[in-house]
Coordinates of C-alpha atoms and ligand atoms in Angstrom, one line a residue:
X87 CA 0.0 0.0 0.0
X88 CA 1.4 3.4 -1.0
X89 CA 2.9 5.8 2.2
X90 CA 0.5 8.6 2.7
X91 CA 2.2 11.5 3.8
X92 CA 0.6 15.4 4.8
X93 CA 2.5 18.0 4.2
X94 CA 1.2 20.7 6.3
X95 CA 2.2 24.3 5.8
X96 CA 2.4 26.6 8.8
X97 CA 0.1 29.2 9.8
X98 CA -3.5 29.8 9.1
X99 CA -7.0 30.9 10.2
X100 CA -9.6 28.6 10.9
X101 CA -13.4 30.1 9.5
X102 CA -16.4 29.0 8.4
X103 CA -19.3 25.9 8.7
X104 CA -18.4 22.1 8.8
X105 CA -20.3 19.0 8.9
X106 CA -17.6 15.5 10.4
X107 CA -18.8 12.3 10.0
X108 CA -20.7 10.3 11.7
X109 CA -19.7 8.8 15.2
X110 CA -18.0 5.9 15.2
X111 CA -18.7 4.3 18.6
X112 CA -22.6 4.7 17.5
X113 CA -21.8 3.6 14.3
X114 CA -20.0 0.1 15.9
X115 CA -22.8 0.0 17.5
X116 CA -25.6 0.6 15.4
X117 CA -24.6 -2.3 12.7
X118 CA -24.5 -4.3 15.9
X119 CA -27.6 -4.1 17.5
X120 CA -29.6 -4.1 14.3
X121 CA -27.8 -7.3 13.4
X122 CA -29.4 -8.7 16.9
X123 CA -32.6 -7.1 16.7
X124 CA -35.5 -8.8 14.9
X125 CA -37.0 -7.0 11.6
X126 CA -35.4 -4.0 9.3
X127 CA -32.6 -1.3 10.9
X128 CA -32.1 1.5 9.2
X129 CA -29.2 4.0 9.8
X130 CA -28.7 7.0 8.3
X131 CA -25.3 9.2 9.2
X132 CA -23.3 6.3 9.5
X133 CA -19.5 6.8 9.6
X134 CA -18.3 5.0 6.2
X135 CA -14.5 4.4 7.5
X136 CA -12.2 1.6 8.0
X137 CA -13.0 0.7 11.3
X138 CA -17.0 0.8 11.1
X139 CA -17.1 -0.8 8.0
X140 CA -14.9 -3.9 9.3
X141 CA -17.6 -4.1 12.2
X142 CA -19.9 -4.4 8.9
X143 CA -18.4 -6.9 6.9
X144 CA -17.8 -9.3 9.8
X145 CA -22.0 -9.0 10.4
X146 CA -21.8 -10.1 6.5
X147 CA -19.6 -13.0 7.2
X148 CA -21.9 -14.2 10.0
X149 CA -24.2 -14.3 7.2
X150 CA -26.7 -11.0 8.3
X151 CA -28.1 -8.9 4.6
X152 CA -26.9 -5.4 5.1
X153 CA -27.7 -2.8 2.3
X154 CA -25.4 -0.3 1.8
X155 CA -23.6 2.0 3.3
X156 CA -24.5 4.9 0.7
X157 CA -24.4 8.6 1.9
X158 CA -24.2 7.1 5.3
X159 CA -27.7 4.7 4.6
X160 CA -27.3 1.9 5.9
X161 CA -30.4 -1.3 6.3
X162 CA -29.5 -3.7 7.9
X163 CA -32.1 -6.9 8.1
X164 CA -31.8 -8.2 11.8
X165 CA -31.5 -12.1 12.5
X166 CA -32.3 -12.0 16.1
X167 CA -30.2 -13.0 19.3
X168 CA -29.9 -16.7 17.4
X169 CA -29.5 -16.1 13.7
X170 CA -26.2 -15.4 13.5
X171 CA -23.9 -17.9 11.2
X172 CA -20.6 -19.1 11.4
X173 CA -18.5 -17.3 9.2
X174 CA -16.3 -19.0 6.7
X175 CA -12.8 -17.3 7.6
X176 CA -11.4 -15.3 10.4
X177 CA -12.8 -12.3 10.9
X178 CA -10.6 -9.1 10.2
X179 CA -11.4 -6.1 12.2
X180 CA -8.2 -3.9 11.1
X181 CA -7.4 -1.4 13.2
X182 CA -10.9 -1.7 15.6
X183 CA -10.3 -2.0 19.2
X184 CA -13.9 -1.9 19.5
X185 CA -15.3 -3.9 17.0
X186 CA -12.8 -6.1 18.2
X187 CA -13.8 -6.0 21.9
X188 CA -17.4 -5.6 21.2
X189 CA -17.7 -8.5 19.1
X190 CA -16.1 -10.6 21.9
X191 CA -18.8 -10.3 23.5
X192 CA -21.4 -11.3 20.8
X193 CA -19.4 -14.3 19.5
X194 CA -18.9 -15.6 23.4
X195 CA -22.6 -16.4 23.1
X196 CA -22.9 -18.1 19.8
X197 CA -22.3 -21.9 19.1
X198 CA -20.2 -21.9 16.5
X199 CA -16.3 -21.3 16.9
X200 CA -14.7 -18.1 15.5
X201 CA -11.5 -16.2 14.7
X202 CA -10.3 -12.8 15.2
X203 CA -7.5 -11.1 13.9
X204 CA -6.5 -7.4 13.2
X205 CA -3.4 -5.1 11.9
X206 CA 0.1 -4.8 13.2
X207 CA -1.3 -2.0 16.2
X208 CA -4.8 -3.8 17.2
X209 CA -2.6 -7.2 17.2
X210 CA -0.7 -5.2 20.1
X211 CA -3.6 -4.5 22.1
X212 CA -4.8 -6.1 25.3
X213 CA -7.6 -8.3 25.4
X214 CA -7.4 -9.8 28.3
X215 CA -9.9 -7.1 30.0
X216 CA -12.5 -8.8 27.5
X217 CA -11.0 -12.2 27.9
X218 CA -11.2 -12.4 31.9
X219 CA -15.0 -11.0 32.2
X220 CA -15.7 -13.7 29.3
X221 CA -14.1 -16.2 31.1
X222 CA -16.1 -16.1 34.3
X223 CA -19.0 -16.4 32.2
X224 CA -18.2 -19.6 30.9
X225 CA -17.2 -18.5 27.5
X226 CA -14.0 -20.2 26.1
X227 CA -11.3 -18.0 24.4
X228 CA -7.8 -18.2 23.2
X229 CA -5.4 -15.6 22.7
X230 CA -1.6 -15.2 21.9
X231 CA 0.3 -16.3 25.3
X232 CA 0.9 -12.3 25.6
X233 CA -3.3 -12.1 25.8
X234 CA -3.2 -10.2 22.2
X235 CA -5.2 -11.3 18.6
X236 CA -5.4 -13.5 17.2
X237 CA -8.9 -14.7 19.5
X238 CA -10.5 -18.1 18.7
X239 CA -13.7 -17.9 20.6
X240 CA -15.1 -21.6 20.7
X241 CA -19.5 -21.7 20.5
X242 CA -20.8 -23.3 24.0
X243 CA -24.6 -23.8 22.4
X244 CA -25.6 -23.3 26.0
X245 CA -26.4 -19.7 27.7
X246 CA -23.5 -17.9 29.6
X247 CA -23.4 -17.5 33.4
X248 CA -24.6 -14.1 34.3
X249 CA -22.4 -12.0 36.4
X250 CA -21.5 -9.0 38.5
X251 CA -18.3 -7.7 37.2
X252 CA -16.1 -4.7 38.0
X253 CA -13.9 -3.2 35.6
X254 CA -10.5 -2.5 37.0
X255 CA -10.6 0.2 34.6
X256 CA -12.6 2.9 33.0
X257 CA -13.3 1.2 29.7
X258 CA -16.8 1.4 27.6
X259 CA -15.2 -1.5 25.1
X260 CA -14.9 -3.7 28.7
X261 CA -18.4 -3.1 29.4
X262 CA -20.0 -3.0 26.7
X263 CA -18.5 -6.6 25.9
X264 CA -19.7 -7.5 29.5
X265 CA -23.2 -6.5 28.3
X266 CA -23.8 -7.8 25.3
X267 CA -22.5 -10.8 26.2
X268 CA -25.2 -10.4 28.8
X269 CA -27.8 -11.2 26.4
X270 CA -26.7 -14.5 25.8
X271 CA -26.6 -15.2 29.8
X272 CA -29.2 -16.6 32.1
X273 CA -30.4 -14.0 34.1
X274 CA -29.2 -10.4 35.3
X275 CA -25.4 -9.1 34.1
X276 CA -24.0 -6.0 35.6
X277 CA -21.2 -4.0 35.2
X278 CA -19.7 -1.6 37.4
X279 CA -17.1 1.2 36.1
X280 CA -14.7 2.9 38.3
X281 CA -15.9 6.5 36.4
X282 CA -18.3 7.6 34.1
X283 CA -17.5 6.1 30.3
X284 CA -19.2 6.8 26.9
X285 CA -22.6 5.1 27.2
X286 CA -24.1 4.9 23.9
X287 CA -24.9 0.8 24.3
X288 CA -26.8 1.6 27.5
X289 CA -29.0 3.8 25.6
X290 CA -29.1 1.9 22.3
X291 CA -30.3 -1.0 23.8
X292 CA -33.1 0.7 25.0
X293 CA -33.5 2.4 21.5
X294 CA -34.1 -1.1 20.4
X295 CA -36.4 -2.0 23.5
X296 CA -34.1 -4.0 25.6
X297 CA -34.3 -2.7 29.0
X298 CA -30.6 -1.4 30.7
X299 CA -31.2 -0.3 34.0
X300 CA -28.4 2.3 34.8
X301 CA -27.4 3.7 38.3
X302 CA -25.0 6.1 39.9
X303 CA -22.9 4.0 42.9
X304 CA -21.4 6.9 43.8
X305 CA -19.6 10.5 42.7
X306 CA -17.4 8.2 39.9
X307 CA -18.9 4.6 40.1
X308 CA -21.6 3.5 37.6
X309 CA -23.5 0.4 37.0
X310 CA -25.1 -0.9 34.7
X311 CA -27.6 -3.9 34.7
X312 CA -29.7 -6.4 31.6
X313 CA -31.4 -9.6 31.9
X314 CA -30.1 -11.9 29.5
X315 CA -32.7 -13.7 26.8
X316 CA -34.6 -11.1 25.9
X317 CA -35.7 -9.6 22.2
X318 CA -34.1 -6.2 20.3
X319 CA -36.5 -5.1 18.0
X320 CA -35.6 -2.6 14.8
X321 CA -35.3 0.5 15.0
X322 CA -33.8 4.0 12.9
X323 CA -30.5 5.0 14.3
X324 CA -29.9 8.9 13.5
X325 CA -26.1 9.0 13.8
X326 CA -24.6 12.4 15.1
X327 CA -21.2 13.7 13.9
X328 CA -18.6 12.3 16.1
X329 CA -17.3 15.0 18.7
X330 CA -14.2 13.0 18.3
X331 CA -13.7 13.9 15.1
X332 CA -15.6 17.3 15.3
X333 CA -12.6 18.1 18.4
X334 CA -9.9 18.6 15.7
X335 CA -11.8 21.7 14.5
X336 CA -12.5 22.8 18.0
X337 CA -8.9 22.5 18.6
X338 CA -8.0 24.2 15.3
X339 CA -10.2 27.4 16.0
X340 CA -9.0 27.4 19.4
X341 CA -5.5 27.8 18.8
X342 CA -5.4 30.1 15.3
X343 CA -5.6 33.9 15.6
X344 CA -9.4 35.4 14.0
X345 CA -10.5 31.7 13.9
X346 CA -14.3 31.6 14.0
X347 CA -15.9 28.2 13.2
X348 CA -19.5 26.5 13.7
X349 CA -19.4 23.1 13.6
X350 CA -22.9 21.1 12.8
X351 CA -25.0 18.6 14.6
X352 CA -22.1 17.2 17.2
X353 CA -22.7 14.4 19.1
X354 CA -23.1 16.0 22.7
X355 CA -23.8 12.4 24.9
X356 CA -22.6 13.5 28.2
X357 CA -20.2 11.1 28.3
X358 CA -18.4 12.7 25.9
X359 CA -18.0 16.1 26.1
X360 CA -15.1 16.1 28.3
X361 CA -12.9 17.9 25.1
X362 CA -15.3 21.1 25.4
X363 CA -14.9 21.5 29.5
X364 CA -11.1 21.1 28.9
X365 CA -10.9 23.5 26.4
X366 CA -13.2 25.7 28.1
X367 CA -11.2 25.8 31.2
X368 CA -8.1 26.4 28.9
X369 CA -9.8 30.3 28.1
X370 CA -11.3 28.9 25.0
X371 CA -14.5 30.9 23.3
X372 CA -17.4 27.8 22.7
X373 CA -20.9 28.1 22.5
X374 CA -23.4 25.7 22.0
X375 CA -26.4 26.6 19.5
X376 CA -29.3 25.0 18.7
X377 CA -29.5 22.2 20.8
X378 CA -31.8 19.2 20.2
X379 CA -32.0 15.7 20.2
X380 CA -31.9 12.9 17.7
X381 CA -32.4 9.0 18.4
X382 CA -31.8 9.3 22.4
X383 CA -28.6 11.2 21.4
X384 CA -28.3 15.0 22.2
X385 CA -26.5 17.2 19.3
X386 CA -26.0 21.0 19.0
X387 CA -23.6 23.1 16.7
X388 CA -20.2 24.2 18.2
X389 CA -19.4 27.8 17.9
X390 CA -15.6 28.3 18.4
X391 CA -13.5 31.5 18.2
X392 CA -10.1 32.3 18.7
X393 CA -9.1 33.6 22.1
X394 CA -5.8 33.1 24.1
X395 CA -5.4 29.8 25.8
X396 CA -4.1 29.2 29.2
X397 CA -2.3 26.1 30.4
X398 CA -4.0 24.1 33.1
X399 CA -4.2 21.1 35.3
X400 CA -6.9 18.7 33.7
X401 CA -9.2 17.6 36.0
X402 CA -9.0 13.8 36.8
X403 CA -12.5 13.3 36.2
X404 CA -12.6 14.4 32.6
X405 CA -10.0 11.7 31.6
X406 CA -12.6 9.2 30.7
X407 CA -15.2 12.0 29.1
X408 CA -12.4 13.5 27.2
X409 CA -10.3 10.4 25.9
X410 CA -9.7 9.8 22.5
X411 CA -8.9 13.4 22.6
X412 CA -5.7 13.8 24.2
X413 CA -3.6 14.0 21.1
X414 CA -5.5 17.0 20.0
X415 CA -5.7 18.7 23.3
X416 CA -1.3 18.2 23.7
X417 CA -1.1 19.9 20.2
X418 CA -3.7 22.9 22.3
X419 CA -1.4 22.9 25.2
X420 CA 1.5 23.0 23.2
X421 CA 0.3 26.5 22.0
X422 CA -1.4 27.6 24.8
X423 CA 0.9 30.1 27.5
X424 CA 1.9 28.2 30.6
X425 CA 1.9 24.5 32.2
X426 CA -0.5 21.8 31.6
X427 CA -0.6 18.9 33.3
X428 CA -2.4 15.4 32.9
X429 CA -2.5 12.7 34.9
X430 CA -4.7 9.9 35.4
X431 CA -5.3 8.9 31.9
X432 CA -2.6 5.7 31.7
X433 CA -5.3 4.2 29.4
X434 CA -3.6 6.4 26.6
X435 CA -0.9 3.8 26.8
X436 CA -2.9 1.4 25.1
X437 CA -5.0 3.1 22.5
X438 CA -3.7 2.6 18.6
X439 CA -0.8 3.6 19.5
X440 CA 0.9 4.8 23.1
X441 CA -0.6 7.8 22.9
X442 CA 2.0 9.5 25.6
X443 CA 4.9 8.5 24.4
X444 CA 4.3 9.4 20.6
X445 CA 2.8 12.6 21.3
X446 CA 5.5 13.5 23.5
X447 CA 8.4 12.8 20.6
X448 CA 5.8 14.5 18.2
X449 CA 5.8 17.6 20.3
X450 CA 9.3 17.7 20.8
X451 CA 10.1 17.2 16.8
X452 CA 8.3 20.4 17.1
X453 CA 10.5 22.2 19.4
X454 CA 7.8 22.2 22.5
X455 CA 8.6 21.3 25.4
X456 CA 6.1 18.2 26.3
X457 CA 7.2 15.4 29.2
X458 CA 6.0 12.1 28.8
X459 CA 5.2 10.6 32.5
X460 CA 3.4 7.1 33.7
X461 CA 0.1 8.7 33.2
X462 CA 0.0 11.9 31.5
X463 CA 2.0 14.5 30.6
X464 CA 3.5 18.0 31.2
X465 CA 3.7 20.8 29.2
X466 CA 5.4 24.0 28.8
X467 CA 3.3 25.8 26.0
X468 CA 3.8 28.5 24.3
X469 CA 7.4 28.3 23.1
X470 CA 8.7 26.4 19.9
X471 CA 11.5 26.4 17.2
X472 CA 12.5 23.6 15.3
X473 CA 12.0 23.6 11.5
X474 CA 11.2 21.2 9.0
X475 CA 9.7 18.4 11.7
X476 CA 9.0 14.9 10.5
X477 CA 6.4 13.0 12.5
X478 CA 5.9 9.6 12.6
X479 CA 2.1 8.4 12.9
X480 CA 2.7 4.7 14.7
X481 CA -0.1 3.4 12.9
X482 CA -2.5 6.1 14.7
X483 CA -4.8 8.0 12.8
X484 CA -5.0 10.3 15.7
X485 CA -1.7 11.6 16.0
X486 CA -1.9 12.2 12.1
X487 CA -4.9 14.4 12.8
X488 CA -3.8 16.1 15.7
X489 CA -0.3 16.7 14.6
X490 CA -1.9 18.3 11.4
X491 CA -3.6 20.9 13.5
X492 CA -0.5 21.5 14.9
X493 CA 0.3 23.0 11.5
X494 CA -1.4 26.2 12.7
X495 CA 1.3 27.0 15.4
X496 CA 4.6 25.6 14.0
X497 CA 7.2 28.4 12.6
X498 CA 7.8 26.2 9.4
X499 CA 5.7 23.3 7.5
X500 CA 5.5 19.9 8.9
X501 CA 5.5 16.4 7.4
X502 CA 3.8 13.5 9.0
X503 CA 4.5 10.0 7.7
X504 CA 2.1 7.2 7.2
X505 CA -1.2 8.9 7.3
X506 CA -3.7 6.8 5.1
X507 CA -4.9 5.6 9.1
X508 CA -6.7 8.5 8.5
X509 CA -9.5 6.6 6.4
X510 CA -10.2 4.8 9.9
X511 CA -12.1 7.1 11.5
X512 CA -12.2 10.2 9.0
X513 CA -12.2 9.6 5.4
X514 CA -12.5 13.3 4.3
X515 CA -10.6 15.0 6.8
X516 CA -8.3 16.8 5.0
X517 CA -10.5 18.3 2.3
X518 CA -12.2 19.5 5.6
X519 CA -9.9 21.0 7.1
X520 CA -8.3 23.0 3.6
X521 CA -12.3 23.9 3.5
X522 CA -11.5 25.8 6.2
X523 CA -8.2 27.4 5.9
X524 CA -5.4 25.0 6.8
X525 CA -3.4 24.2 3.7
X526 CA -2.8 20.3 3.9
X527 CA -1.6 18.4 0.6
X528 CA -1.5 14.8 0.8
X529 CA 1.2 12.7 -1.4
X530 CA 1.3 9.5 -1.9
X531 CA 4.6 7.6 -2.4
Ligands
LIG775 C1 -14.8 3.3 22.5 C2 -14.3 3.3 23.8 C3 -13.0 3.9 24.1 C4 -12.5 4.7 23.0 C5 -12.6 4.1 21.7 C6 -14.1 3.8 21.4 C7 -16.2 2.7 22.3 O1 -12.1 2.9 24.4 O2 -11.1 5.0 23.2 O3 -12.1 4.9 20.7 O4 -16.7 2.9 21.2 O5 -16.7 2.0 23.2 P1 -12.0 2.2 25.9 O6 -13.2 1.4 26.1 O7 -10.8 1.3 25.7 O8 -11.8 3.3 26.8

């Protein structure tokens, strides 16, 4: 496959109106549960990259009739909570942590056997927070001796045991595996978090009319509860643009001088907005406008102008709310006057790529001053030099977006190798972004 590079020159202002993509986690999700469900999904706004669409075909190889996706339509013609088939080969899920994790859970209540596998970053990636819950409900699963892909998941043809499980940590892949592979279990699964994480299969499942009671244990704790053996039935998924994706252009206004940028119908679950209280604490200018709902979801349109950023230290509580995010928000640190300081957020260790370390060498190819500790970082914004920086994207289509934004802040252009992870979550990210004043050109080698 050919190296996609950006070349990204330096400067810029950031104006106008976007639409991103659809979300991905809802996307996962939404192929998912109308694969379950009985009678005729249909999805419209679904994210049409790499990662979604291997969730997708693997529902095609266990034999489910999806139409599409076109223009983000998507039908999808549910077999129930037994119609799924074994598929032929192993199942590829790319680059998908949560297809991957999620689909754990599905196939540890099926009685046929089944293979996983994934790229050279998801075949790095710990599974053993999926395998261990699994295990205690009497599903059987191998993985590599280091707990990575490939995963053979062997059919049992009898129901799982329900359980009570707490996650060591704060991980909606763990529970959301937990919980669907509650549905194949006899009786009531629950999963407890240590803090709040994204909770779009909580509510989806009730979208689709399979009951998930939710309850706050505490300030951080959450549980949440399902019976196993019940019915999904069909419903129309609305996808909002992911705030993951939509955070890039938050960032990108934030940081350029006269930047003013409204960006359309986000995503605005609760347990995801931690990039928009960061920011916000850093001195940045956000507004939300016309706020409204769509399938269970809330969305409103992000109105962003430039004004001078602070550093800060990021409230431990926002890790989880905020976490795919962290790439983008070092690049806003790095430009923003002062310290910042994260900690708490060791997860980033373990996301495409290590999400610390990278970032911190990105940073510094930049000339900023960023500190890579256990579980965080510090840095000293405000201040760079170096010229003519060459990043490396470890197979993470995050740090090729965030280090893109970057762009706006750096004194010359910078180059960021192996970028076609972009297609993973964010197809048309860069015609996006020159849309709205970053100049980005993409070569191919
Ligand atoms: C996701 C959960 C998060 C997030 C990932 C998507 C999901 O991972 O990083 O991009 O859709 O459930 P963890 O569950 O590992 O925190």
């Amino acid at each position: 496959m050919a190296n996609v590079k950006f070349k990204v020159q330096a400067g810029g202002t950031v104006k106008g109106r976007v639409r991103v993509p659809g979300d991905k986690s809802i996307s996962h999700r939404s192929i998912m549960l109308g694969a379950l469900a009985e009678g005729t999904t249909t999805v419209t706004g679904f994210l049409e990259g790499a990662d979604a669409l291997a969730t997708l075909q693997a529902f095609r190889d266990m034999g489910v009739q999806i139409e599409g996706p076109e223009n983000g339509n998507v039908t999808i013609h549910g077999v129930g909570l037994r119609g799924l088939k074994k598929p032929e080969k192993p199942m590829d899920m790319g680059n998908s942590g949560t297809s991957t994790r999620l689909l754990a859970g599905i196939l540890a209540g099926q009685d046929f056997d089944c293979t996983l596998i994934g790229d050279a970053s998801l075949s790095k990636r710990p599974m053993k927070r999926v395998t261990d819950p699994l295990a205690l409900m009497g599903a059987q699963l191998e993985t590599s001796e280091g707990g990575t892909l490939p995963m053979v998941i062997k059919g049992q043809g009898q129901p799982l045991k329900a359980i009570d499980y707490t996650l060591p940590m704060a991980s909606a892949q763990v529970k959301s595996c937990v919980l669907l592979a509650g549905l194949f279990a006899d009786g009531q699964t629950c999963a407890t978090e240590p803090a709040p994480t994204r909770d779009h299969t909580e509510r989806m499942l009730n979208g689709f009319g399979y009951q998930v009671n939710s309850e706050k244990l505490d300030n951080q704790r959450m549980k949440a509860c399902l019976q196993g053996g019940g019915k999904l039935t069909a419903c129309h998924i609305d996808v909002p643009s992911d705030i993951s994706s939509a955070a890039f252009f938050m960032a990108a206004a934030a940081i350029a001088k006269d930047s003013d940028l409204v960006i359309e119908h986000v995503g605005m679950n609760p347990t995801r907005i931690g990039v928009i209280e960061i920011l916000k604490l850093m001195g940045a200018d956000i507004t939300l406008e016309n706020p409204h709902e769509v399938g269970g979801e809330p969305v409103a349109d992000v109105h962003i102008r430039y004004a001078p950023l602070k550093g800060i230290e990021i409230p431990e509580e926002l890790v989880a709310l905020a976490i795919d995010e962290f790439p983008v928000l070092f690049v806003v640190a790095a430009s923003a006057e002062g310290k910042t300081v994260l900690t708490g957020a060791e997860e980033l260790r373990v996301k495409e790529s290590d999400r610390i370390q990278v970032m911190a060498d990105a940073l510094q190819a930049v000339g900023i001053d960023a500190q890579p500790t256990s579980d965080g970082m510090i840095i000293n914004g405000g201040k760079q030099s170096k010229q003519n920086a060459v990043i490396e994207s470890h197979h993470d289509h995050r740090i090729s977006m965030a280090m893109t934004v970057a762009g706006l802040f750096a004194s010359d252009e910078i180059v960021i190798d192996d970028c076609a992870n972009v297609n993973t979550s964010f197809p048309i990210f860069v015609d996006l972004m020159n849309q709205v004043g970053l100049q980005v050109e993409v070569i191919s080698e």
